[in-house]
XYZ file of C-alpha atoms in Angstrom:
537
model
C 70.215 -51.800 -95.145
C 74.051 -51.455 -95.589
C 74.718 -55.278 -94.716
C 76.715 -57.758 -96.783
C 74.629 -60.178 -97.903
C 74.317 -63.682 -99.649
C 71.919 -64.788 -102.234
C 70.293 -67.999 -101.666
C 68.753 -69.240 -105.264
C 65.910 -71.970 -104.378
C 65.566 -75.144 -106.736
C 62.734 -75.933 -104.389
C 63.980 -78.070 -101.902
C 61.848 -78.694 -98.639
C 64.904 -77.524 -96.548
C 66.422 -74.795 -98.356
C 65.004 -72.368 -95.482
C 67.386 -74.468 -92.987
C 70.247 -72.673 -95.141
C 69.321 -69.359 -94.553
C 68.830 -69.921 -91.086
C 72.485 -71.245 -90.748
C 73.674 -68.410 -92.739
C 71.268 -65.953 -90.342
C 73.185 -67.756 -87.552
C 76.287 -66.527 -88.564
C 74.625 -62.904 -88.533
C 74.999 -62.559 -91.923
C 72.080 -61.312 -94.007
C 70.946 -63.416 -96.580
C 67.926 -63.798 -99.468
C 66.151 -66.781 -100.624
C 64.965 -66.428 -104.237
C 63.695 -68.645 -106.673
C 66.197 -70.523 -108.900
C 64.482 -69.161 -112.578
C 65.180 -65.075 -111.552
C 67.131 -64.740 -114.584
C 70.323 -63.418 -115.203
C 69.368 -59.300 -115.252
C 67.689 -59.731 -111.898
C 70.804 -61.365 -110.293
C 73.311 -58.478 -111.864
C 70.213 -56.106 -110.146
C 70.659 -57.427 -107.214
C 74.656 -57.376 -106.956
C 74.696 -54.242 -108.375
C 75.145 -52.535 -104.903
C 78.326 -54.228 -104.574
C 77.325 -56.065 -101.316
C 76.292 -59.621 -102.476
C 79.408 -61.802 -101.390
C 78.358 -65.003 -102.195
C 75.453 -67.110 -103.861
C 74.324 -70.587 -102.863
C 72.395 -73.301 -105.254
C 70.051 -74.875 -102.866
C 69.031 -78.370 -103.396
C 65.216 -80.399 -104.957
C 62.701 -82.368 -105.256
C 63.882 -82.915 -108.828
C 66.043 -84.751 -111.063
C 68.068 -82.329 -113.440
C 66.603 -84.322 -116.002
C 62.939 -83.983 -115.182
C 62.917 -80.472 -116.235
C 65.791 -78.678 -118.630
C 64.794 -75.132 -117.867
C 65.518 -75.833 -114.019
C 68.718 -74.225 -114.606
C 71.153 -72.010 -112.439
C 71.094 -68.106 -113.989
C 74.332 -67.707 -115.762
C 74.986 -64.470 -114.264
C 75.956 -66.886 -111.021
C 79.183 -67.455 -112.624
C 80.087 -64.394 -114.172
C 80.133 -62.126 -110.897
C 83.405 -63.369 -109.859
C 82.276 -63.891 -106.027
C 81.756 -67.456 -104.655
C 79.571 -70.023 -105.179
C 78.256 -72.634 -103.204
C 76.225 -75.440 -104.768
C 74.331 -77.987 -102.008
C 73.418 -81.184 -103.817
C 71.350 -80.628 -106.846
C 73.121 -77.047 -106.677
C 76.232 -79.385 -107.460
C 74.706 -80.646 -110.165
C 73.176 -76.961 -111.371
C 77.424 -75.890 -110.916
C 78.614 -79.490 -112.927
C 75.891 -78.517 -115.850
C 76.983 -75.063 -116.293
C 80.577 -75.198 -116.454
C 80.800 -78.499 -118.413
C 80.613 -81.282 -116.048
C 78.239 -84.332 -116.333
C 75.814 -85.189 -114.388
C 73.929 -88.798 -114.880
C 71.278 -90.682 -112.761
C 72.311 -92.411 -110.219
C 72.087 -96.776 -109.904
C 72.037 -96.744 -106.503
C 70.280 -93.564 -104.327
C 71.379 -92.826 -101.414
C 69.065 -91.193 -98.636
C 69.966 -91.007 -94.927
C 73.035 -90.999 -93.028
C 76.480 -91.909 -95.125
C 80.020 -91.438 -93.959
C 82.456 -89.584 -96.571
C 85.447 -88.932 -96.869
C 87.109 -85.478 -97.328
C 90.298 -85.761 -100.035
C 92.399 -82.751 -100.992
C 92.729 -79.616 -98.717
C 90.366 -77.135 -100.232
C 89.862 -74.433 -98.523
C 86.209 -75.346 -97.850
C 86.815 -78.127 -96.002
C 90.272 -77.784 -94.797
C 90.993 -78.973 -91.147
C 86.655 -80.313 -90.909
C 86.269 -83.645 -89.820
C 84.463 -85.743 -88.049
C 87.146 -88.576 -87.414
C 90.094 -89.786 -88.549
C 90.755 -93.227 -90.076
C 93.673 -95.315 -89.602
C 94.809 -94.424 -92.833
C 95.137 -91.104 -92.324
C 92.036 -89.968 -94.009
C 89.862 -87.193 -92.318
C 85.760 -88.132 -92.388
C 82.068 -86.133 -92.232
C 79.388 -88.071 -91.193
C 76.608 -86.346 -93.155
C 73.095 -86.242 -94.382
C 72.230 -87.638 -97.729
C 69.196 -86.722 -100.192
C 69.888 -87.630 -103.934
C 69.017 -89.645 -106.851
C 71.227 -87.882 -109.611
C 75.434 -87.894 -109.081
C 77.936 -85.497 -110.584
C 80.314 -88.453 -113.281
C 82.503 -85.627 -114.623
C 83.741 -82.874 -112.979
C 84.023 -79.087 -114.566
C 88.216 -78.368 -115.994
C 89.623 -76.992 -113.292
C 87.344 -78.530 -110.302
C 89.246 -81.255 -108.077
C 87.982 -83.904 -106.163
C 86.685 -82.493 -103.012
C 84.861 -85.708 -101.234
C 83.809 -89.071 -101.984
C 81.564 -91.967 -100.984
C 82.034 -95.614 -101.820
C 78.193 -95.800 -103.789
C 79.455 -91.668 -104.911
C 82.891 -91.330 -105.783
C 82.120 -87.512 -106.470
C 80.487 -86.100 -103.081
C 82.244 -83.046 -103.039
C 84.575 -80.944 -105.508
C 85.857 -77.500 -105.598
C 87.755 -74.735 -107.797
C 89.649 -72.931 -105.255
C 90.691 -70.781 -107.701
C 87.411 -69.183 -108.906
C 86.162 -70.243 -105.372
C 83.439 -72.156 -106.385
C 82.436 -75.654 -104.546
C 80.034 -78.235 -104.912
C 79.084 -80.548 -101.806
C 76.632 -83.947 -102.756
C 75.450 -84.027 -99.143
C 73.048 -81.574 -96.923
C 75.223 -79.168 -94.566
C 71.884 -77.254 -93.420
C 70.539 -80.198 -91.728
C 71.351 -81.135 -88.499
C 72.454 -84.890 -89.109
C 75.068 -83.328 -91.036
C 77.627 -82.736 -87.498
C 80.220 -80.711 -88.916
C 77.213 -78.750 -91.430
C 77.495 -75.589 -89.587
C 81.145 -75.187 -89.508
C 81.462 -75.894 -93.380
C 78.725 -72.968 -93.955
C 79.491 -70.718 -91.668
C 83.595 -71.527 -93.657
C 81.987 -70.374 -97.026
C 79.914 -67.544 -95.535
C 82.612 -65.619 -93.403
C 86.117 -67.345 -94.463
C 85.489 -68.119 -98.254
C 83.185 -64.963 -99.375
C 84.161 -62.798 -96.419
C 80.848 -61.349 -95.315
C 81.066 -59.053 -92.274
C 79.004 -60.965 -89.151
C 76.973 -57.898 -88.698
C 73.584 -59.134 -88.999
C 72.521 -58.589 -84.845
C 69.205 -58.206 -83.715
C 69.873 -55.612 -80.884
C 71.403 -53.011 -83.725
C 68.811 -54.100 -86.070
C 66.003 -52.431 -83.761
C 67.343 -48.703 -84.256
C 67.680 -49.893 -88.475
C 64.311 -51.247 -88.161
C 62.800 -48.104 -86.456
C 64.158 -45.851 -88.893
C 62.720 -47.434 -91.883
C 59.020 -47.629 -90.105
C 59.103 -43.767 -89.812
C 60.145 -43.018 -93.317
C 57.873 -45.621 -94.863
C 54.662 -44.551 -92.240
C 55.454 -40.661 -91.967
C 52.769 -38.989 -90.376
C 49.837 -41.365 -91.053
C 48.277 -43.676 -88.868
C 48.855 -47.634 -88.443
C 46.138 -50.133 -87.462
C 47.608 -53.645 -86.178
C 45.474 -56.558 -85.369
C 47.252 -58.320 -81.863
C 46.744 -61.753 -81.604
C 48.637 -62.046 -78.372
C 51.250 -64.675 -80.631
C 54.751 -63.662 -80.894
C 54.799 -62.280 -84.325
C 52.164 -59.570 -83.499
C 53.001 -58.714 -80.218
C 56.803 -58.255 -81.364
C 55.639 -56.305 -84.590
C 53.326 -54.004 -82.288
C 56.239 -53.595 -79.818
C 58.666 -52.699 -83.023
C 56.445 -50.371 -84.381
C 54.663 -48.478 -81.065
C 59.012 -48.259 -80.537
C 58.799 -46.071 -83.706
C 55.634 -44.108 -83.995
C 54.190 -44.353 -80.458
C 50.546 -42.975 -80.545
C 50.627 -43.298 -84.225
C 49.991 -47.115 -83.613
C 46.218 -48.360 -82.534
C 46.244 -52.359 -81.894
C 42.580 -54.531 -82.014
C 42.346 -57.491 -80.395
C 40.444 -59.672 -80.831
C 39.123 -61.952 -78.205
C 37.345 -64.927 -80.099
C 36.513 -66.915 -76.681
C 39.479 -69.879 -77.512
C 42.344 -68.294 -75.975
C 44.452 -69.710 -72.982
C 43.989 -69.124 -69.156
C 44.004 -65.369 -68.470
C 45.687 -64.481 -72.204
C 43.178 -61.663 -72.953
C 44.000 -59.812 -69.714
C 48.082 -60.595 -69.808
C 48.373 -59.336 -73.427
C 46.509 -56.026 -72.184
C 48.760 -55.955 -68.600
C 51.236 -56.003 -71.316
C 51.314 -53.280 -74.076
C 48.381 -51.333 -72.787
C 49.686 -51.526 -69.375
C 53.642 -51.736 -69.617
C 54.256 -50.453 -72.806
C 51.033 -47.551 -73.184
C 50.446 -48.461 -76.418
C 46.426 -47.950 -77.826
C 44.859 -50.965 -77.609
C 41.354 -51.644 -78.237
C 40.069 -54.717 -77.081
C 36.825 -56.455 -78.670
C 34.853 -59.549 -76.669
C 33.796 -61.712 -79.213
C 33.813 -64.724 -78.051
C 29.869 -65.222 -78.048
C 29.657 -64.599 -82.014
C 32.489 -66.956 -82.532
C 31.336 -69.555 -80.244
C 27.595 -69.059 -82.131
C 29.170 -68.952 -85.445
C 30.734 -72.277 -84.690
C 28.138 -73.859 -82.786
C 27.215 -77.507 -84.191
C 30.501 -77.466 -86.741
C 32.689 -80.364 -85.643
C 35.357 -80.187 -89.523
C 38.356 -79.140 -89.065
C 38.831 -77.082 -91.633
C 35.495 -76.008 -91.441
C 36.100 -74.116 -88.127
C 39.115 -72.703 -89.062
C 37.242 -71.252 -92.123
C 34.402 -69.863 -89.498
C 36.958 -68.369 -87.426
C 39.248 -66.769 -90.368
C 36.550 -65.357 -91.578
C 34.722 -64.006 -88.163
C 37.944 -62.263 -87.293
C 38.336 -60.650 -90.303
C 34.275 -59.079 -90.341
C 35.189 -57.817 -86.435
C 38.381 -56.712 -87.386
C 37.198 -54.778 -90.204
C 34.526 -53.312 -87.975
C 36.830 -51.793 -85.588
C 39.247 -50.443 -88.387
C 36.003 -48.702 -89.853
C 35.624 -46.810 -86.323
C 39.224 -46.422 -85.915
C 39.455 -44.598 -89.230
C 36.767 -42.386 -88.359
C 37.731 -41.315 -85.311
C 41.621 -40.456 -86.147
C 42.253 -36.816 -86.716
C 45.007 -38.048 -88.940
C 44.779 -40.399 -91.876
C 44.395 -44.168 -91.622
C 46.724 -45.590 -93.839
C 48.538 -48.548 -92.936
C 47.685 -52.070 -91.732
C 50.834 -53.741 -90.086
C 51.012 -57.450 -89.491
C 53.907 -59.898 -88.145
C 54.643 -61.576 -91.562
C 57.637 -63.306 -91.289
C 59.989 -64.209 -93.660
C 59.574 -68.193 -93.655
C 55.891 -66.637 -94.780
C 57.021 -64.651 -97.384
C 59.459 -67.923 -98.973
C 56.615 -70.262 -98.876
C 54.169 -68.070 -100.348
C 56.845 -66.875 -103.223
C 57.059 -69.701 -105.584
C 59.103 -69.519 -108.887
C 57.589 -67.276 -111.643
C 57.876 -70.817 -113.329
C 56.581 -72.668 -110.769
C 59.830 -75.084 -110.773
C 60.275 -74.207 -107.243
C 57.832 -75.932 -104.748
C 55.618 -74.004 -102.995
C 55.135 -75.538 -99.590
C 52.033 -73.536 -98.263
C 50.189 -70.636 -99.273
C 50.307 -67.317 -97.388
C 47.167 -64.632 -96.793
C 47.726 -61.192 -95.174
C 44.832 -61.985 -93.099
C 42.098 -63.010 -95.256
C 43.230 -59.758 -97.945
C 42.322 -57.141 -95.392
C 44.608 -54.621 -96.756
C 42.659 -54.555 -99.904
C 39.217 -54.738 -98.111
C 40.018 -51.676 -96.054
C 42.092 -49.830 -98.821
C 45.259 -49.960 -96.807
C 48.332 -50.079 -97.644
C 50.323 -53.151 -95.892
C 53.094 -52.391 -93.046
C 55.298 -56.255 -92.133
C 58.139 -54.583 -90.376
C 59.172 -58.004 -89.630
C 59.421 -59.436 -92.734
C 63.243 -60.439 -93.378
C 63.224 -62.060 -90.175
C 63.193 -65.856 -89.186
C 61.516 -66.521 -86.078
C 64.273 -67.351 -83.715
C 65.202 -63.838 -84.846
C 61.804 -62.495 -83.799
C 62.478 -63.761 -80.375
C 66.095 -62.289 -80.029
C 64.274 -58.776 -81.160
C 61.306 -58.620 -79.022
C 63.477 -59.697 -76.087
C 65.902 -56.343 -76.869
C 63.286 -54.267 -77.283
C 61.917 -55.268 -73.454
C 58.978 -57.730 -74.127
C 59.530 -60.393 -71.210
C 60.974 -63.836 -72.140
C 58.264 -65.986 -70.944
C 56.358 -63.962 -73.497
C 58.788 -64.395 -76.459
C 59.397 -67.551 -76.125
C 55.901 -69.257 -75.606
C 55.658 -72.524 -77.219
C 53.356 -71.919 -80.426
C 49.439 -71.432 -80.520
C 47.197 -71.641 -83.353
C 45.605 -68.770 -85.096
C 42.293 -70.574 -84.340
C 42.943 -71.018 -80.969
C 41.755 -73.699 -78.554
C 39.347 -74.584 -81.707
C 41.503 -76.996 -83.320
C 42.276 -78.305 -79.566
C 38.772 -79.269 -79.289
C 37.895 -82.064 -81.301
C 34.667 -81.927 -82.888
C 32.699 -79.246 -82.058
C 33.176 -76.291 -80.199
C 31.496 -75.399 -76.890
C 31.806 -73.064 -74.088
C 31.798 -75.814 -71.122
C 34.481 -77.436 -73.518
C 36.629 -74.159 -73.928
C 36.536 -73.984 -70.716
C 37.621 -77.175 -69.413
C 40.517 -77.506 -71.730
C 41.283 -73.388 -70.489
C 41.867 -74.977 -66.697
C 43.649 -78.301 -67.326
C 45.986 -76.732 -70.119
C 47.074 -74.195 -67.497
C 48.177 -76.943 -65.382
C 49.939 -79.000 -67.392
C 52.189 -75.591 -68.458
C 52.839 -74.986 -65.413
C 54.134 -77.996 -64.298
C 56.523 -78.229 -67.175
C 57.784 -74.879 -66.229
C 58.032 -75.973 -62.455
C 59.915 -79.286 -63.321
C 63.587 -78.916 -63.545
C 65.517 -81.584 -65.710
C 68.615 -82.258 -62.944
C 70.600 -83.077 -66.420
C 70.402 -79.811 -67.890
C 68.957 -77.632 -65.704
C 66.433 -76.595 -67.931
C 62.879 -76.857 -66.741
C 60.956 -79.244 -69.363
C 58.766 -76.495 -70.748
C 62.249 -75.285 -72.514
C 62.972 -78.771 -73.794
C 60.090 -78.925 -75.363
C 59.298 -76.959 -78.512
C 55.550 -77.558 -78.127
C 52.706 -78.451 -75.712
C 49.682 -78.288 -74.942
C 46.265 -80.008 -73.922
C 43.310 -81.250 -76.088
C 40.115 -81.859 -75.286
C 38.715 -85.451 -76.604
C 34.848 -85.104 -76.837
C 34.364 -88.418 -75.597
C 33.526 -89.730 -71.974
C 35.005 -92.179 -69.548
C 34.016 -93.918 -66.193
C 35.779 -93.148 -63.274
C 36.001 -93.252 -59.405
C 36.553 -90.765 -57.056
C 35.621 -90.844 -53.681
C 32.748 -93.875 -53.094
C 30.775 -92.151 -56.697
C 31.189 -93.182 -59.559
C 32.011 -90.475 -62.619
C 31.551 -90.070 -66.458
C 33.439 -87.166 -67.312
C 35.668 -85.927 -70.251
C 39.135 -86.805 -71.466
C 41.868 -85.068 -72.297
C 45.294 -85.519 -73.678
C 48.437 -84.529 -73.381
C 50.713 -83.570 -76.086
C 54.631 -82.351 -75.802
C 57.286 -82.406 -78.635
C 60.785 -81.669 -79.227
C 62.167 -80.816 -82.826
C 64.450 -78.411 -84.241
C 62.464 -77.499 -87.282
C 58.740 -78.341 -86.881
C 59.212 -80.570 -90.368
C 59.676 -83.802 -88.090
C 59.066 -84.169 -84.360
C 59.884 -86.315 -81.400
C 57.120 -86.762 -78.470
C 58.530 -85.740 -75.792
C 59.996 -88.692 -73.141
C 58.516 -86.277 -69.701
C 59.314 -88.187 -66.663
C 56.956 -90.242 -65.120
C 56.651 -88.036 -61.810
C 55.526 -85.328 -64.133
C 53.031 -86.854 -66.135
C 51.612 -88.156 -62.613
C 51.769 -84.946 -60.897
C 49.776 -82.989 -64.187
C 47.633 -86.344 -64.356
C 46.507 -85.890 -60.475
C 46.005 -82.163 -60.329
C 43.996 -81.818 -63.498
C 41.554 -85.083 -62.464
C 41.486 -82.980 -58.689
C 40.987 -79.813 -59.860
C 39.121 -80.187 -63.005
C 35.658 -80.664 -62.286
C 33.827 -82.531 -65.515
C 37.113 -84.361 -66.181
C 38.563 -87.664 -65.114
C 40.652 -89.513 -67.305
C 44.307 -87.648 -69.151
C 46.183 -89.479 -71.531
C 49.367 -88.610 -73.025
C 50.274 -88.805 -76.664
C 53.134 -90.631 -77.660
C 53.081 -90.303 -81.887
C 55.908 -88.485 -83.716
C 55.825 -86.303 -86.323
C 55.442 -88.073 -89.124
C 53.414 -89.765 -89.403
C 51.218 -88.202 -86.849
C 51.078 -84.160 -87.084
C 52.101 -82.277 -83.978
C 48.173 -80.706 -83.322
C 45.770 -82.914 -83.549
C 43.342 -80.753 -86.239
C-alpha cells in the first residue's frame, strides 16, 4: 500500500482501538503497535517516508508502576508529530524533561476544561464559551497520574480546576499532549481535535476509502495466492462472507468455500447464504449437514463454555474432513486457508513482546487449522475494522441486509439456549427469533425514520429452559419461555438495553405466543452492559 499512514504505539489501554477507528474515520490508514517496539523498529517502519504522525495511547498503569513502560525514543527524533492521549502525555512529559507525579485527587468521568492559548491543536474547538471569554471541552476523563512540570518549550494547552495541566503543546516541534480521552465518545468535540492532528497538524492525505481499496485488495490476493488453490470455511457471519466475496472477486474458481451447517443457525440461514454466493455470486461452495453430530456431540452438556468447546472443536474435525477431499480432488495445489480475521483480532491477540501492554482476549485462526492441514494462512481482511468490513462488502455487491446483520455467535443458537442443547429447543428459538427480527425491521421509529432493527446494535431471542402456566383458549398450557434481548452501544465495551416501544414488544409478544406452538410466556431483558453481558452465555 502507497497510503500515508499514522503509527498508533499502545501502552495498553482498553480503548486505544477507539483511536484508530477515529483516525480510520478520517480515511487515513493507521497501525496499532505495542508501546515497547523499540527504537530500530519505529525508524523501520518510517523508513518509507509515509508515517506522518505517531500517537501515545493511554493505560491501565501508573508511569510509576513499571519504569520500562516507556515511549521509544526514536518517537521524538523523526521530526513528524506527536500526539500523546493521557498517559501518552505523561510518556511525552518523561521524555523530554517534564515531571510527572501521582495525582491527590483522580479524576474519572465527565470534567469540563478549559482550552488556554491558541495552539494549533485546539484552535477555534470548543464546546462553549464562558462569560469570561474563555472557550470550554466537555470531555472524558481516565487518570490517576498528572503532568506538574511541563517539557522547555511546551505551553499550557488546557487546564482543569483538580488538573491545572490537561493539555500542553510545542507548536514548534508539533508535539501535544491532551490529559483527557478524545477517542471516546463523551469527549463531544474528540473527533474534531483528532481528525485536527491527523489531516491539519501531520497532513496525511484522506485516502484511506473502501471502494478503491477493493481493486488494492484484489491485487495483493493474486500475487500472494498465484496459481494455487484457496479453501475458506463460510460461516454465513460478515467477516467470512465479505472475505469469500473479496477473494472469489480475485481468483474466481480458484476459491472453494465449506460450510458448515452445525444445526444452531437462524431461520432459513443455511439456504440464504447458498442463494447467495453459490447462487448470485457462482462461487464453489460445498455445503456439509452436520447438525445431527453437533446436536449428539452436545447432547446432555448444559456449561457454557463447555459447548462452545464441543462445537469449536466439531467444526474444526468436519472442516478438516472436507479440506482433506477438497485437496484431493483439485487438479491444482491446495495451498491456502483464508479466514475473515479482522484487525480488532489481530490487536487483541498481539500483546507487547513485554507483556506491558494488556492483552484483552486471545485470538485462534480457527482452532490452528492452518497448521493441522499444512496450509499456509490467507486474512485478506486483516487491516480492517469492522465498520470497514461493512463499507467493503457493500461495494463489492453483497446486499445490505446481509452486511449489516446485527452480530451472531460462532456457536450459534448454542449459547442462546440455556442449558442444554436440543433439537425441539433449536427449533423453537429458530421460529420466535425470526419474529421478533422482523418486527424490528417492520417498525419504523417516526423520530428518525429508522426502523428499530437499525437502532439497535444487537438482538436476538433466547430460549429459557424453564416452563410456565398459561391460558389460551378454555386449556390451560405449560410451555417454554423465552426472552427478548435488544441493545444499543457504540462499541460493544458498554451497552444500553434497548427502550422498544411498548406496541412493539406487544406485537412480537402476541405473534410468537400465537404462532409458536410449545411456547407461552416472552419476557424482555432490561440489564445493561455492565454489569450484565449483552448474550446471556
Amino acid at each position: 500500500m502507497q497510503h500515508d499512514k499514522i503509527l498508533i504505539l499502545d501502552f495498553g489501554s482498553q480503548v486505544t482501538q477507539l483511536i484508530a477507528r477515529r483516525v480510520r474515520e478520517a480515511h487515513v490508514y493507521c497501525e496499532v503497535h505495542p508501546c515497547d517496539v523499540g527504537d530500530d523498529w519505529v525508524r523501520s517502519f518510517a523508513a518509507d517516508g509515509r508515517l506522518k504522525g505517531v500517537i501515545l495511547s493511554g493505560s491501565h498503569a501508573s508511569l510509576w508502576e513499571d519504569e520500562t513502560l516507556r515511549a521509544p525514543r526514536a518517537v521524538f527524533e523523526l521530526g513528524i508529530p506527536v500526539l500523546g492521549i493521557c498517559f501518552g502525555m505523561y510518556a511525552i512529559a518523561e521524555a523530554l524533561g517534564g515531571k510527572v507525579d501521582s495525582s491527590q485527587k483522580r479524576e474519572f468521568g465527565y470534567a469540563e476544561v478549559r482550552a488556554r492559548g491558541h495552539t494549533r491543536l485546539l484552535d477555534g474547538i470548543q464546546d462553549y464559551v464562558t462569560a469570561e471569554g474563555h472557550g470550554m471541552l466537555h470531555v472524558w476523563m481516565s487518570h490517576g497520574d498528572k503532568v506538574t512540570e511541563m517539557p522547555a518549550g511546551f505551553k499550557l494547552m488546557a487546564s482543569t480546576p483538580s488538573c491545572p495541566i490537561a493539555g500542553m503543546a510545542d507548536d514548534e516541534r508539533r508535539i501535544y499532549g491532551v490529559q483527557f480521552h478524545p477517542e471516546v465518545t463523551h469527549t463531544s468535540q474528540g473527533r474534531a481535535i483528532l481528525e485536527r492532528f491527523v489531516l491539519g497538524i501531520c497532513q496525511a492525505q484522506p485516502d484511506w476509502i473502501m471502494r478503491d481499496h477493493i481493486e488494492e485488495a484484489v491485487q495483493a490476493i493474486r500475487r500472494q495466492v498465484g496459481d494455487e488453490e484457496v479453501i475458506l470455511g463460510l460461516s454465513g457471519g460478515v467477516d467470512s462472507s465479505v472475505a469469500a466475496a473479496l477473494i472469489h472477486r480475485a481468483i474466481g474458481d480458484q476459491l472453494t468455500c465449506v460450510f458448515v451447517d452445525h444445526g444452531l443457525l437462524r431461520l432459513n440461514e443455511g439456504d440464504m447464504v447458498m442463494d447467495m454466493f453459490a447462487g448470485k455470486l457462482h462461487a464453489k461452495v460445498v455445503r456439509v449437514d452436520a447438525s445431527e453430530l453437533f446436536l449428539g456431540q452436545l447432547a446432555g452438556v448444559s456449561d457454557p463454555e463447555a459447548k462452545r468447546k464441543i462445537i469449536g472443536r466439531e467444526f474444526v474435525e468436519v472442516f478438516k474432513a472436507e479440506a482433506a477431499k477438497i485437496k484431493q480432488t483439485h487438479s491444482r495445489q491446495v495451498a491456502w486457508l483464508a479466514q475473515g480475521t479482522i484487525y480488532p483480532d489481530v490487536i487483541e491477540s498481539g500483546g507487547a513482546k513485554s507483556k506491558k501492554a494488556v492483552t484483552i482476549k486471545s485470538h485462534h485462526n480457527v482452532g490452528g487449522l492452518p497448521e493441522q492441514l499444512g496450509l499456509k494462512l490467507l486474512e485478506p481482511l486483516r487491516d480492517l475494522f469492522k465498520d470497514e468490513v461493512r463499507e467493503l462488502g457493500v461495494a463489492l455487491g453483497l446486499p445490505p441486509e446481509m452486511v449489516y446483520r446485527h452480530p451472531f455467535p460462532g456457536p450459534g443458537l448454542g449459547v442462546r439456549i440455556l442449558g442444554e442443547v436440543k433439537k425441539e429447543y433449536a427449533d423453537l428459538l429458530r421460529r420466535a427469533d425470526a419474529i421478533f427480527i422482523e418486527e424490528l425491521r417492520n417498525f419504523e421509529d417516526p423520530q428518525t425514520g429508522k426502523s428499530w432493527y437499525d437502532q439497535t446494535s444487537q438482538a436476538f431471542t433466547v430460549f429459557l429452559p424453564v416452563k410456565s402456566v398459561g391460558v389460551m383458549g378454555d386449556g390451560r398450557t405449560y410451555d417454554y419461555v423465552v426472552a427478548l434481548r435488544a441493545v444499543q452501544t457504540s462499541d460493544f465495551m458498554t451497552a444500553d438495553w434497548a427502550e422498544l416501544p411498548y406496541a412493539l414488544l406487544k406485537k412480537v409478544s402476541s405473534r410468537i405466543i400465537n404462532e409458536v406452538r410449545g411456547i407461552n410466556r416472552v419476557t424482555y431483558d432490561v440489564s445493561s452492559k455492565p454489569p450484565a453481558t449483552i448474550e446471556w452465555e
